[in-house]
Amino acid sequence: MKHQLNAYFILSGELPPESKEDLDEFFIQFSEKIQQSKKEGKFDIAWSIKKSELALKISSIDSISPHVAILRIRKQLAATIGKKYRVGLRGFKFKYYKITTEIDDQPIKEFTLPLTKKLTFSEKEGKNWVEIQIDPEISEDFVEKGTIERIVRRVSEKISKQKYGAKKEHHEIVFYSGEKELFTKENPTQLMQKANWIQRTNYRNQWILTPTLTTLSEALKQIMVDYIYKPLGFDQMMIPKLVDWSVWLKSEHAEGLYQGGFEPYFVVQPKEPTPEYFEEIADYITVTKTIPNDMLSEKVTAPIGGLSYAQCPPFWPWLQGRTLAKESLPIKVYDWSGPTYRYESGSAYGFERVDELHRIETLFIGTPEQTKKIGKDVRNKLRDVFEKALDLEFREARVLPWWLQQSAREDEEDLDELVVGTIDFEAYMPYRGSRKKSEWLEIQNISIIGQKYPKGFSVKAESNLELWSGCGGGSFERFLTAFISQKGLNPDDWPTEFKKYFDKLPTPVKFH
Ligand code: SER
Ligand code: ZN
């Protein structure tokens, strides 16, 4: 890697001429030290002073990056000249910063990156190169916090994304329930709509679950408690459903924003929550009976985050920055305290793909051994729910883990193929066609995630025990769509085990 940085420090005052020797000495020593630690590389600094600006030209080849050097210089130089000449360093500014590095491939299409002035790609001696010009306006804070390293990494990630498309799809079937008795080939959404079990609202992919469908959801809840949560010792909890950016930054969801796996609803705040501030709008609505969108958007902030997309990220602030007592491990909880939201782009979907969904989250935290064991137990119990209680025809597939789908990360290097990963449960939907050719419906997932969340939210365990987590998600909408699509609407055709969990289905409201 080759770097050229022209930058300057802003000093709090002018340095006297006799400081020249000290500065010369300082920079010679500084360069020598680097040269000693990186023997194969090359590292050069030239300096000059104009009034209260100390200009630096740093070039390096396969050595310490100049922006890392400048951070070190800031610290060491402040001590040298601060004491002796009573001149402080007010910070630094870049004038020009060019990084040249080898890359695996040429991009298919040119692209830009934030805080990057120019990207130039070339081929030389059979090798591919990129020249990255960092925007000189980049703040000191970003330089300190690793932004430049991430820009360099992002170049290769973008190229590999262009070349290999979106994330590599994995799909390896690892279990199949076998064929089950099927009672219909109809579209389950249409069946339920015709029977007045569900009603579409005016809003995209949002549904009203009538008492009939709610009774079935409640029956499923009891089944989950009896089959999974009670025997495995899980407790119910209520996780917040409004998620601010700090959570999605730590879970790394924010970096995958609308990149193909994470499509949240945004939440905004009123800029001023007062009657006066909104009076004009309220009056407008009163007289026109319409909503003045433009006026309104001026009175609200940028999104402060969004509505819960899956329950697990907003769970973690509970434990954030804490050290868990050994006796509290493993932690085993589930949440179905409120809906979660996804902005499903494209056309209107059926009940199997909703914007407002009633999700069940199953979450566990413990040592690697505890987490692996619980993950396996939950998976087996879920299998029991689908086989014994619902008599569903389904399969289990090892897929690309959801946290890689939902974040911007392209790498899978820290995945232990056998332990850490996601299993999807998928149900056959007869109305979509043959078992072989049709798309099955994902109704539930279960994952062993490893250290990602405890690390991201700085959660530790007593005596430095390693902490892992795992989680699983499913929704009543998906479970019931799958069930109705195989078994139809007539309870006579339904498994006795399921029917044990409700007395009588409420009679649907009829319309004239
Ligand atoms: N977090 C996982 C998901 O998004 C499971 O809860 O599906
Ligand atoms: Zn989860």
PDB file of N, CA, C and O in Angstrom, residues 103-151:
ATOM      1  N   ILE A 103      -6.037  -4.350  -5.601  1.00  0.00           N
ATOM      2  CA  ILE A 103      -7.352  -4.968  -5.376  1.00  0.00           C
ATOM      3  C   ILE A 103      -7.459  -6.233  -6.218  1.00  0.00           C
ATOM      4  O   ILE A 103      -6.705  -6.403  -7.174  1.00  0.00           O
ATOM      5  N   ASP A 104      -8.412  -7.091  -5.863  1.00  0.00           N
ATOM      6  CA  ASP A 104      -8.541  -8.365  -6.576  1.00  0.00           C
ATOM      7  C   ASP A 104      -9.074  -8.190  -7.995  1.00  0.00           C
ATOM      8  O   ASP A 104      -8.610  -8.829  -8.924  1.00  0.00           O
ATOM      9  N   ASP A 105     -10.092  -7.324  -8.125  1.00  0.00           N
ATOM     10  CA  ASP A 105     -10.766  -7.184  -9.416  1.00  0.00           C
ATOM     11  C   ASP A 105     -11.020  -5.729  -9.759  1.00  0.00           C
ATOM     12  O   ASP A 105     -11.056  -4.886  -8.881  1.00  0.00           O
ATOM     13  N   GLN A 106     -11.251  -5.475 -11.030  1.00  0.00           N
ATOM     14  CA  GLN A 106     -11.714  -4.162 -11.465  1.00  0.00           C
ATOM     15  C   GLN A 106     -13.224  -4.088 -11.212  1.00  0.00           C
ATOM     16  O   GLN A 106     -13.913  -5.089 -11.307  1.00  0.00           O
ATOM     17  N   PRO A 107     -13.732  -2.901 -10.911  1.00  0.00           N
ATOM     18  CA  PRO A 107     -15.189  -2.792 -10.734  1.00  0.00           C
ATOM     19  C   PRO A 107     -15.893  -2.943 -12.084  1.00  0.00           C
ATOM     20  O   PRO A 107     -15.303  -2.639 -13.119  1.00  0.00           O
ATOM     21  N   ILE A 108     -17.133  -3.420 -12.045  1.00  0.00           N
ATOM     22  CA  ILE A 108     -17.910  -3.537 -13.274  1.00  0.00           C
ATOM     23  C   ILE A 108     -18.439  -2.155 -13.649  1.00  0.00           C
ATOM     24  O   ILE A 108     -18.520  -1.789 -14.812  1.00  0.00           O
ATOM     25  N   LYS A 109     -18.776  -1.390 -12.612  1.00  0.00           N
ATOM     26  CA  LYS A 109     -19.326  -0.050 -12.818  1.00  0.00           C
ATOM     27  C   LYS A 109     -18.645   0.887 -11.829  1.00  0.00           C
ATOM     28  O   LYS A 109     -18.396   0.497 -10.693  1.00  0.00           O
ATOM     29  N   GLU A 110     -18.344   2.114 -12.264  1.00  0.00           N
ATOM     30  CA  GLU A 110     -17.732   3.074 -11.333  1.00  0.00           C
ATOM     31  C   GLU A 110     -18.689   3.359 -10.181  1.00  0.00           C
ATOM     32  O   GLU A 110     -19.907   3.259 -10.345  1.00  0.00           O
ATOM     33  N   PHE A 111     -18.164   3.672  -9.033  1.00  0.00           N
ATOM     34  CA  PHE A 111     -19.028   4.033  -7.906  1.00  0.00           C
ATOM     35  C   PHE A 111     -18.351   5.098  -7.063  1.00  0.00           C
ATOM     36  O   PHE A 111     -17.180   5.420  -7.285  1.00  0.00           O
ATOM     37  N   THR A 112     -19.088   5.659  -6.140  1.00  0.00           N
ATOM     38  CA  THR A 112     -18.520   6.670  -5.255  1.00  0.00           C
ATOM     39  C   THR A 112     -18.639   6.175  -3.821  1.00  0.00           C
ATOM     40  O   THR A 112     -19.388   5.245  -3.544  1.00  0.00           O
ATOM     41  N   LEU A 113     -17.920   6.790  -2.919  1.00  0.00           N
ATOM     42  CA  LEU A 113     -18.033   6.465  -1.501  1.00  0.00           C
ATOM     43  C   LEU A 113     -18.051   7.757  -0.697  1.00  0.00           C
ATOM     44  O   LEU A 113     -17.446   8.745  -1.111  1.00  0.00           O
ATOM     45  N   PRO A 114     -18.711   7.747   0.453  1.00  0.00           N
ATOM     46  CA  PRO A 114     -18.738   8.940   1.284  1.00  0.00           C
ATOM     47  C   PRO A 114     -17.324   9.320   1.730  1.00  0.00           C
ATOM     48  O   PRO A 114     -16.479   8.431   1.912  1.00  0.00           O
ATOM     49  N   LEU A 115     -17.095  10.628   1.887  1.00  0.00           N
ATOM     50  CA  LEU A 115     -15.817  11.161   2.367  1.00  0.00           C
ATOM     51  C   LEU A 115     -14.647  10.757   1.467  1.00  0.00           C
ATOM     52  O   LEU A 115     -13.502  10.680   1.890  1.00  0.00           O
ATOM     53  N   THR A 116     -14.976  10.462   0.226  1.00  0.00           N
ATOM     54  CA  THR A 116     -13.966  10.071  -0.742  1.00  0.00           C
ATOM     55  C   THR A 116     -14.104  11.019  -1.933  1.00  0.00           C
ATOM     56  O   THR A 116     -15.180  11.140  -2.498  1.00  0.00           O
ATOM     57  N   LYS A 117     -13.011  11.713  -2.272  1.00  0.00           N
ATOM     58  CA  LYS A 117     -13.099  12.706  -3.333  1.00  0.00           C
ATOM     59  C   LYS A 117     -13.062  12.050  -4.702  1.00  0.00           C
ATOM     60  O   LYS A 117     -13.765  12.446  -5.612  1.00  0.00           O
ATOM     61  N   LYS A 118     -12.220  11.028  -4.813  1.00  0.00           N
ATOM     62  CA  LYS A 118     -12.066  10.422  -6.126  1.00  0.00           C
ATOM     63  C   LYS A 118     -11.576   8.986  -5.997  1.00  0.00           C
ATOM     64  O   LYS A 118     -10.731   8.694  -5.142  1.00  0.00           O
ATOM     65  N   LEU A 119     -12.101   8.114  -6.859  1.00  0.00           N
ATOM     66  CA  LEU A 119     -11.601   6.737  -6.928  1.00  0.00           C
ATOM     67  C   LEU A 119     -11.116   6.524  -8.351  1.00  0.00           C
ATOM     68  O   LEU A 119     -11.853   6.759  -9.304  1.00  0.00           O
ATOM     69  N   THR A 120      -9.875   6.117  -8.501  1.00  0.00           N
ATOM     70  CA  THR A 120      -9.353   5.869  -9.843  1.00  0.00           C
ATOM     71  C   THR A 120      -8.846   4.431  -9.916  1.00  0.00           C
ATOM     72  O   THR A 120      -8.007   4.026  -9.109  1.00  0.00           O
ATOM     73  N   PHE A 121      -9.379   3.683 -10.868  1.00  0.00           N
ATOM     74  CA  PHE A 121      -8.991   2.279 -10.998  1.00  0.00           C
ATOM     75  C   PHE A 121      -8.039   2.123 -12.173  1.00  0.00           C
ATOM     76  O   PHE A 121      -8.182   2.808 -13.184  1.00  0.00           O
ATOM     77  N   SER A 122      -7.061   1.247 -12.024  1.00  0.00           N
ATOM     78  CA  SER A 122      -6.143   1.023 -13.152  1.00  0.00           C
ATOM     79  C   SER A 122      -5.597  -0.405 -13.117  1.00  0.00           C
ATOM     80  O   SER A 122      -5.734  -1.106 -12.113  1.00  0.00           O
ATOM     81  N   GLU A 123      -4.974  -0.768 -14.242  1.00  0.00           N
ATOM     82  CA  GLU A 123      -4.345  -2.085 -14.338  1.00  0.00           C
ATOM     83  C   GLU A 123      -2.887  -1.856 -14.705  1.00  0.00           C
ATOM     84  O   GLU A 123      -2.587  -1.072 -15.602  1.00  0.00           O
ATOM     85  N   LYS A 124      -1.998  -2.488 -13.956  1.00  0.00           N
ATOM     86  CA  LYS A 124      -0.574  -2.326 -14.274  1.00  0.00           C
ATOM     87  C   LYS A 124       0.141  -3.638 -13.994  1.00  0.00           C
ATOM     88  O   LYS A 124      -0.079  -4.244 -12.950  1.00  0.00           O
ATOM     89  N   GLU A 125       0.931  -4.085 -14.944  1.00  0.00           N
ATOM     90  CA  GLU A 125       1.704  -5.324 -14.799  1.00  0.00           C
ATOM     91  C   GLU A 125       0.834  -6.480 -14.335  1.00  0.00           C
ATOM     92  O   GLU A 125       1.174  -7.223 -13.412  1.00  0.00           O
ATOM     93  N   GLY A 126      -0.322  -6.560 -14.952  1.00  0.00           N
ATOM     94  CA  GLY A 126      -1.221  -7.679 -14.665  1.00  0.00           C
ATOM     95  C   GLY A 126      -1.888  -7.611 -13.298  1.00  0.00           C
ATOM     96  O   GLY A 126      -2.524  -8.559 -12.866  1.00  0.00           O
ATOM     97  N   LYS A 127      -1.744  -6.461 -12.626  1.00  0.00           N
ATOM     98  CA  LYS A 127      -2.376  -6.321 -11.323  1.00  0.00           C
ATOM     99  C   LYS A 127      -3.411  -5.196 -11.361  1.00  0.00           C
ATOM    100  O   LYS A 127      -3.311  -4.282 -12.171  1.00  0.00           O
ATOM    101  N   ASN A 128      -4.391  -5.303 -10.458  1.00  0.00           N
ATOM    102  CA  ASN A 128      -5.422  -4.275 -10.388  1.00  0.00           C
ATOM    103  C   ASN A 128      -5.128  -3.329  -9.232  1.00  0.00           C
ATOM    104  O   ASN A 128      -4.745  -3.759  -8.151  1.00  0.00           O
ATOM    105  N   TRP A 129      -5.324  -2.039  -9.510  1.00  0.00           N
ATOM    106  CA  TRP A 129      -5.026  -1.024  -8.497  1.00  0.00           C
ATOM    107  C   TRP A 129      -6.178  -0.055  -8.331  1.00  0.00           C
ATOM    108  O   TRP A 129      -6.915   0.193  -9.263  1.00  0.00           O
ATOM    109  N   VAL A 130      -6.262   0.508  -7.146  1.00  0.00           N
ATOM    110  CA  VAL A 130      -7.174   1.626  -6.945  1.00  0.00           C
ATOM    111  C   VAL A 130      -6.417   2.744  -6.241  1.00  0.00           C
ATOM    112  O   VAL A 130      -5.576   2.494  -5.382  1.00  0.00           O
ATOM    113  N   GLU A 131      -6.736   3.967  -6.694  1.00  0.00           N
ATOM    114  CA  GLU A 131      -6.176   5.142  -6.057  1.00  0.00           C
ATOM    115  C   GLU A 131      -7.346   5.828  -5.368  1.00  0.00           C
ATOM    116  O   GLU A 131      -8.318   6.193  -6.022  1.00  0.00           O
ATOM    117  N   ILE A 132      -7.256   5.935  -4.057  1.00  0.00           N
ATOM    118  CA  ILE A 132      -8.366   6.517  -3.292  1.00  0.00           C
ATOM    119  C   ILE A 132      -7.950   7.895  -2.803  1.00  0.00           C
ATOM    120  O   ILE A 132      -6.972   8.023  -2.072  1.00  0.00           O
ATOM    121  N   GLN A 133      -8.689   8.920  -3.249  1.00  0.00           N
ATOM    122  CA  GLN A 133      -8.413  10.260  -2.719  1.00  0.00           C
ATOM    123  C   GLN A 133      -9.441  10.571  -1.647  1.00  0.00           C
ATOM    124  O   GLN A 133     -10.636  10.674  -1.916  1.00  0.00           O
ATOM    125  N   ILE A 134      -8.957  10.682  -0.428  1.00  0.00           N
ATOM    126  CA  ILE A 134      -9.852  10.967   0.693  1.00  0.00           C
ATOM    127  C   ILE A 134     -10.269  12.445   0.636  1.00  0.00           C
ATOM    128  O   ILE A 134      -9.447  13.304   0.308  1.00  0.00           O
ATOM    129  N   ASP A 135     -11.525  12.704   0.939  1.00  0.00           N
ATOM    130  CA  ASP A 135     -12.014  14.079   0.996  1.00  0.00           C
ATOM    131  C   ASP A 135     -11.243  14.832   2.088  1.00  0.00           C
ATOM    132  O   ASP A 135     -11.268  14.433   3.250  1.00  0.00           O
ATOM    133  N   PRO A 136     -10.549  15.929   1.729  1.00  0.00           N
ATOM    134  CA  PRO A 136      -9.752  16.632   2.748  1.00  0.00           C
ATOM    135  C   PRO A 136     -10.600  17.189   3.895  1.00  0.00           C
ATOM    136  O   PRO A 136     -10.070  17.503   4.961  1.00  0.00           O
ATOM    137  N   GLU A 137     -11.893  17.307   3.672  1.00  0.00           N
ATOM    138  CA  GLU A 137     -12.764  17.833   4.728  1.00  0.00           C
ATOM    139  C   GLU A 137     -13.071  16.802   5.819  1.00  0.00           C
ATOM    140  O   GLU A 137     -13.773  17.090   6.775  1.00  0.00           O
ATOM    141  N   ILE A 138     -12.583  15.595   5.667  1.00  0.00           N
ATOM    142  CA  ILE A 138     -12.874  14.553   6.664  1.00  0.00           C
ATOM    143  C   ILE A 138     -12.481  15.054   8.058  1.00  0.00           C
ATOM    144  O   ILE A 138     -11.435  15.683   8.231  1.00  0.00           O
ATOM    145  N   SER A 139     -13.344  14.781   9.040  1.00  0.00           N
ATOM    146  CA  SER A 139     -13.090  15.334  10.372  1.00  0.00           C
ATOM    147  C   SER A 139     -12.069  14.490  11.123  1.00  0.00           C
ATOM    148  O   SER A 139     -11.906  13.296  10.866  1.00  0.00           O
ATOM    149  N   GLU A 140     -11.412  15.153  12.062  1.00  0.00           N
ATOM    150  CA  GLU A 140     -10.414  14.493  12.887  1.00  0.00           C
ATOM    151  C   GLU A 140     -11.026  13.279  13.598  1.00  0.00           C
ATOM    152  O   GLU A 140     -10.408  12.225  13.729  1.00  0.00           O
ATOM    153  N   ASP A 141     -12.249  13.486  14.040  1.00  0.00           N
ATOM    154  CA  ASP A 141     -12.964  12.446  14.762  1.00  0.00           C
ATOM    155  C   ASP A 141     -13.096  11.170  13.920  1.00  0.00           C
ATOM    156  O   ASP A 141     -12.841  10.061  14.384  1.00  0.00           O
ATOM    157  N   PHE A 142     -13.490  11.315  12.658  1.00  0.00           N
ATOM    158  CA  PHE A 142     -13.639  10.149  11.781  1.00  0.00           C
ATOM    159  C   PHE A 142     -12.287   9.486  11.523  1.00  0.00           C
ATOM    160  O   PHE A 142     -12.184   8.267  11.462  1.00  0.00           O
ATOM    161  N   VAL A 143     -11.239  10.321  11.360  1.00  0.00           N
ATOM    162  CA  VAL A 143      -9.895   9.758  11.129  1.00  0.00           C
ATOM    163  C   VAL A 143      -9.520   8.890  12.332  1.00  0.00           C
ATOM    164  O   VAL A 143      -9.027   7.772  12.187  1.00  0.00           O
ATOM    165  N   GLU A 144      -9.812   9.400  13.520  1.00  0.00           N
ATOM    166  CA  GLU A 144      -9.478   8.674  14.747  1.00  0.00           C
ATOM    167  C   GLU A 144     -10.238   7.368  14.877  1.00  0.00           C
ATOM    168  O   GLU A 144      -9.728   6.395  15.408  1.00  0.00           O
ATOM    169  N   LYS A 145     -11.504   7.387  14.432  1.00  0.00           N
ATOM    170  CA  LYS A 145     -12.362   6.231  14.691  1.00  0.00           C
ATOM    171  C   LYS A 145     -12.381   5.203  13.573  1.00  0.00           C
ATOM    172  O   LYS A 145     -13.296   4.386  13.492  1.00  0.00           O
ATOM    173  N   GLY A 146     -11.397   5.228  12.701  1.00  0.00           N
ATOM    174  CA  GLY A 146     -11.247   4.122  11.746  1.00  0.00           C
ATOM    175  C   GLY A 146     -11.996   4.266  10.431  1.00  0.00           C
ATOM    176  O   GLY A 146     -12.115   3.311   9.670  1.00  0.00           O
ATOM    177  N   THR A 147     -12.496   5.483  10.133  1.00  0.00           N
ATOM    178  CA  THR A 147     -13.251   5.660   8.888  1.00  0.00           C
ATOM    179  C   THR A 147     -12.395   5.384   7.653  1.00  0.00           C
ATOM    180  O   THR A 147     -12.852   4.766   6.695  1.00  0.00           O
ATOM    181  N   ILE A 148     -11.125   5.823   7.687  1.00  0.00           N
ATOM    182  CA  ILE A 148     -10.277   5.648   6.497  1.00  0.00           C
ATOM    183  C   ILE A 148     -10.038   4.160   6.224  1.00  0.00           C
ATOM    184  O   ILE A 148     -10.147   3.703   5.084  1.00  0.00           O
ATOM    185  N   GLU A 149      -9.772   3.398   7.274  1.00  0.00           N
ATOM    186  CA  GLU A 149      -9.594   1.950   7.104  1.00  0.00           C
ATOM    187  C   GLU A 149     -10.866   1.347   6.487  1.00  0.00           C
ATOM    188  O   GLU A 149     -10.802   0.474   5.626  1.00  0.00           O
ATOM    189  N   ARG A 150     -12.027   1.821   6.951  1.00  0.00           N
ATOM    190  CA  ARG A 150     -13.281   1.249   6.437  1.00  0.00           C
ATOM    191  C   ARG A 150     -13.565   1.685   5.004  1.00  0.00           C
ATOM    192  O   ARG A 150     -14.176   0.945   4.244  1.00  0.00           O
ATOM    193  N   ILE A 151     -13.099   2.878   4.621  1.00  0.00           N
ATOM    194  CA  ILE A 151     -13.262   3.288   3.219  1.00  0.00           C
ATOM    195  C   ILE A 151     -12.469   2.340   2.324  1.00  0.00           C
ATOM    196  O   ILE A 151     -12.965   1.837   1.321  1.00  0.00           O
TER     197      ILE A 151
END
